[in-house]
mmCIF file of C-alpha atoms in Angstrom:
data_model
loop_
_atom_site.group_PDB
_atom_site.id
_atom_site.type_symbol
_atom_site.label_atom_id
_atom_site.label_comp_id
_atom_site.label_asym_id
_atom_site.label_seq_id
_atom_site.Cartn_x
_atom_site.Cartn_y
_atom_site.Cartn_z
ATOM 1 C CA LEU A 1 3.214 -30.242 -6.229
ATOM 2 C CA PRO A 2 1.004 -29.145 -9.033
ATOM 3 C CA ARG A 3 1.736 -26.085 -11.248
ATOM 4 C CA LYS A 4 -1.151 -23.876 -9.722
ATOM 5 C CA GLN A 5 -0.274 -24.990 -6.323
ATOM 6 C CA ALA A 6 3.161 -24.505 -6.487
ATOM 7 C CA ASP A 7 2.726 -21.339 -8.042
ATOM 8 C CA VAL A 8 0.569 -19.967 -5.008
ATOM 9 C CA LEU A 9 2.836 -21.452 -2.803
ATOM 10 C CA GLU A 10 5.859 -18.929 -4.489
ATOM 11 C CA ASP A 11 3.870 -16.262 -4.654
ATOM 12 C CA LEU A 12 3.123 -16.414 -0.415
ATOM 13 C CA THR A 13 7.074 -17.078 0.106
ATOM 14 C CA TRP A 14 7.707 -14.494 -2.140
ATOM 15 C CA LYS A 15 5.107 -11.876 -0.485
ATOM 16 C CA LEU A 16 6.138 -12.809 2.962
ATOM 17 C CA ARG A 17 10.262 -12.374 2.343
ATOM 18 C CA TYR A 18 8.937 -9.475 0.867
ATOM 19 C CA ASP A 19 7.038 -8.535 3.610
ATOM 20 C CA GLU A 20 9.973 -8.659 6.346
ATOM 21 C CA LEU A 21 12.274 -7.028 3.841
ATOM 22 C CA ARG A 22 10.437 -3.833 3.542
ATOM 23 C CA ALA A 23 9.873 -4.201 7.701
ATOM 24 C CA PHE A 24 13.802 -4.389 7.871
ATOM 25 C CA ALA A 25 14.208 -1.828 5.115
ATOM 26 C CA GLU A 26 11.198 0.908 7.747
ATOM 27 C CA ARG A 27 13.232 -0.119 10.679
ATOM 28 C CA LYS A 28 16.869 0.251 9.435
ATOM 29 C CA GLY A 29 16.273 3.065 6.479
ATOM 30 C CA HIS A 30 18.606 0.558 3.582
ATOM 31 C CA SER A 31 17.501 -2.763 2.190
ATOM 32 C CA PHE A 32 21.202 -4.704 2.617
ATOM 33 C CA VAL A 33 20.151 -7.322 4.914
ATOM 34 C CA PRO A 34 23.620 -8.501 6.623
ATOM 35 C CA GLN A 35 24.220 -12.009 6.502
ATOM 36 C CA SER A 36 24.881 -12.872 9.883
ATOM 37 C CA VAL A 37 21.697 -11.028 11.036
ATOM 38 C CA LYS A 38 18.911 -12.394 9.084
ATOM 39 C CA PRO A 39 20.634 -15.150 6.827
ATOM 40 C CA LYS A 40 17.420 -16.296 4.926
ATOM 41 C CA LEU A 41 16.319 -12.510 4.379
ATOM 42 C CA SER A 42 19.821 -11.715 3.022
ATOM 43 C CA LEU A 43 20.129 -14.786 0.307
ATOM 44 C CA TRP A 44 16.197 -13.604 -0.777
ATOM 45 C CA ALA A 45 17.393 -9.704 -1.292
ATOM 46 C CA ASN A 46 20.393 -10.781 -3.234
ATOM 47 C CA ASN A 47 18.448 -13.507 -5.155
ATOM 48 C CA GLN A 48 16.087 -10.255 -5.983
ATOM 49 C CA ARG A 49 18.651 -8.501 -6.901
ATOM 50 C CA LEU A 50 20.271 -11.543 -9.853
ATOM 51 C CA GLN A 51 16.850 -11.888 -10.977
ATOM 52 C CA TYR A 52 16.165 -8.239 -11.848
ATOM 53 C CA GLN A 53 19.681 -8.500 -13.212
ATOM 54 C CA LYS A 54 18.134 -11.577 -15.516
ATOM 55 C CA TYR A 55 15.020 -10.013 -15.942
ATOM 56 C CA ILE A 56 16.619 -6.658 -17.211
ATOM 57 C CA ARG A 57 18.697 -8.608 -19.747
ATOM 58 C CA ASP A 58 16.243 -10.942 -21.170
ATOM 59 C CA GLY A 59 13.130 -9.847 -20.399
ATOM 60 C CA ASP A 60 10.221 -12.221 -18.855
ATOM 61 C CA ARG A 61 9.510 -14.171 -21.486
ATOM 62 C CA PRO A 62 10.723 -17.643 -21.925
ATOM 63 C CA THR A 63 12.813 -18.619 -24.825
ATOM 64 C CA ALA A 64 14.126 -22.218 -26.030
ATOM 65 C CA THR A 65 17.591 -21.101 -25.070
ATOM 66 C CA LYS A 66 16.328 -19.012 -21.362
ATOM 67 C CA THR A 67 13.837 -19.362 -18.329
ATOM 68 C CA THR A 68 12.265 -16.366 -17.237
ATOM 69 C CA SER A 69 13.335 -14.103 -14.108
ATOM 70 C CA GLN A 70 11.197 -14.617 -11.037
ATOM 71 C CA LEU A 71 10.908 -10.812 -11.293
ATOM 72 C CA ASN A 72 7.608 -9.710 -13.080
ATOM 73 C CA ARG A 73 7.091 -5.928 -13.272
ATOM 74 C CA GLU A 74 4.375 -5.933 -10.582
ATOM 75 C CA ARG A 75 6.598 -7.159 -7.812
ATOM 76 C CA ILE A 76 9.831 -5.339 -9.633
ATOM 77 C CA VAL A 77 6.912 -2.197 -8.221
ATOM 78 C CA LEU A 78 6.762 -3.261 -5.196
ATOM 79 C CA LEU A 79 10.606 -3.320 -4.492
ATOM 80 C CA LYS A 80 11.138 -0.302 -6.107
ATOM 81 C CA GLU A 81 8.071 1.238 -3.119
ATOM 82 C CA ILE A 82 10.036 0.579 -0.824
ATOM 83 C CA GLY A 83 13.408 2.139 -1.909
ATOM 84 C CA PHE A 84 14.772 -1.381 -2.791
ATOM 85 C CA ASP A 85 18.357 -1.366 -3.674
ATOM 86 C CA PHE A 86 19.013 -3.327 -7.235
ATOM 87 C CA GLY A 87 22.535 -2.610 -7.134
ATOM 88 C CA ILE A 88 23.499 -2.079 -11.048
ATOM 89 C CA ASP A 89 23.345 1.648 -11.013
ATOM 90 C CA HIS A 90 26.663 1.436 -12.559
ATOM 91 C CA LEU A 91 25.095 -0.317 -15.710
ATOM 92 C CA ASN A 92 22.771 3.120 -16.238
ATOM 93 C CA ASP A 93 25.190 5.473 -15.171
ATOM 94 C CA GLY A 94 28.123 5.082 -17.330
ATOM 95 C CA GLU A 95 30.779 4.053 -14.524
ATOM 96 C CA ASP A 96 32.803 1.117 -14.268
ATOM 97 C CA GLY A 97 32.340 -0.839 -11.636
ATOM 98 C CA TRP A 98 34.836 0.800 -9.635
ATOM 99 C CA GLU A 99 33.355 4.057 -9.810
ATOM 100 C CA ALA A 100 30.207 3.260 -8.898
ATOM 101 C CA MET A 101 31.321 1.082 -5.651
ATOM 102 C CA VAL A 102 32.809 4.463 -5.113
ATOM 103 C CA ALA A 103 29.926 6.420 -5.192
ATOM 104 C CA ALA A 104 27.726 4.245 -3.570
ATOM 105 C CA LEU A 105 29.791 4.107 -0.364
ATOM 106 C CA GLN A 106 29.890 7.651 -0.664
ATOM 107 C CA ARG A 107 26.025 8.239 -0.674
ATOM 108 C CA PHE A 108 26.398 5.330 2.593
ATOM 109 C CA LYS A 109 28.817 8.105 4.130
ATOM 110 C CA ALA A 110 26.359 11.081 3.975
ATOM 111 C CA MET A 111 23.570 9.117 4.892
ATOM 112 C CA HIS A 112 24.652 7.507 7.582
ATOM 113 C CA GLY A 113 27.922 8.706 8.788
ATOM 114 C CA ASN A 114 30.430 5.991 8.475
ATOM 115 C CA CYS A 115 31.569 3.499 6.411
ATOM 116 C CA PHE A 116 30.254 -0.013 7.871
ATOM 117 C CA VAL A 117 28.305 -1.180 5.659
ATOM 118 C CA PRO A 118 25.916 -3.804 6.431
#
């Protein structure tokens, strides 16, 4: 496909998955899609988390040594609007990985009354 057509197709695919995730989050109250329930959406959501980490680390400009993230500011805003959990809070609040995960589990239990994380 020519580049512009490929970009349009990628944008359309991203929007379809985003709409699916938004509907899931509205129904379930969270953005952690179980792979056993919706494998493609789960994979896509996890990829958004990885792309966000890449965006934070490298920004949105390509160089000779790196490529850009598939996420851009507009997509990040959309994901934040639906309460998407990018899963990297521990990088910003000074907790190490273990403490961050314990804190996340405690928040989940407070919200859902159990520790059965999907």
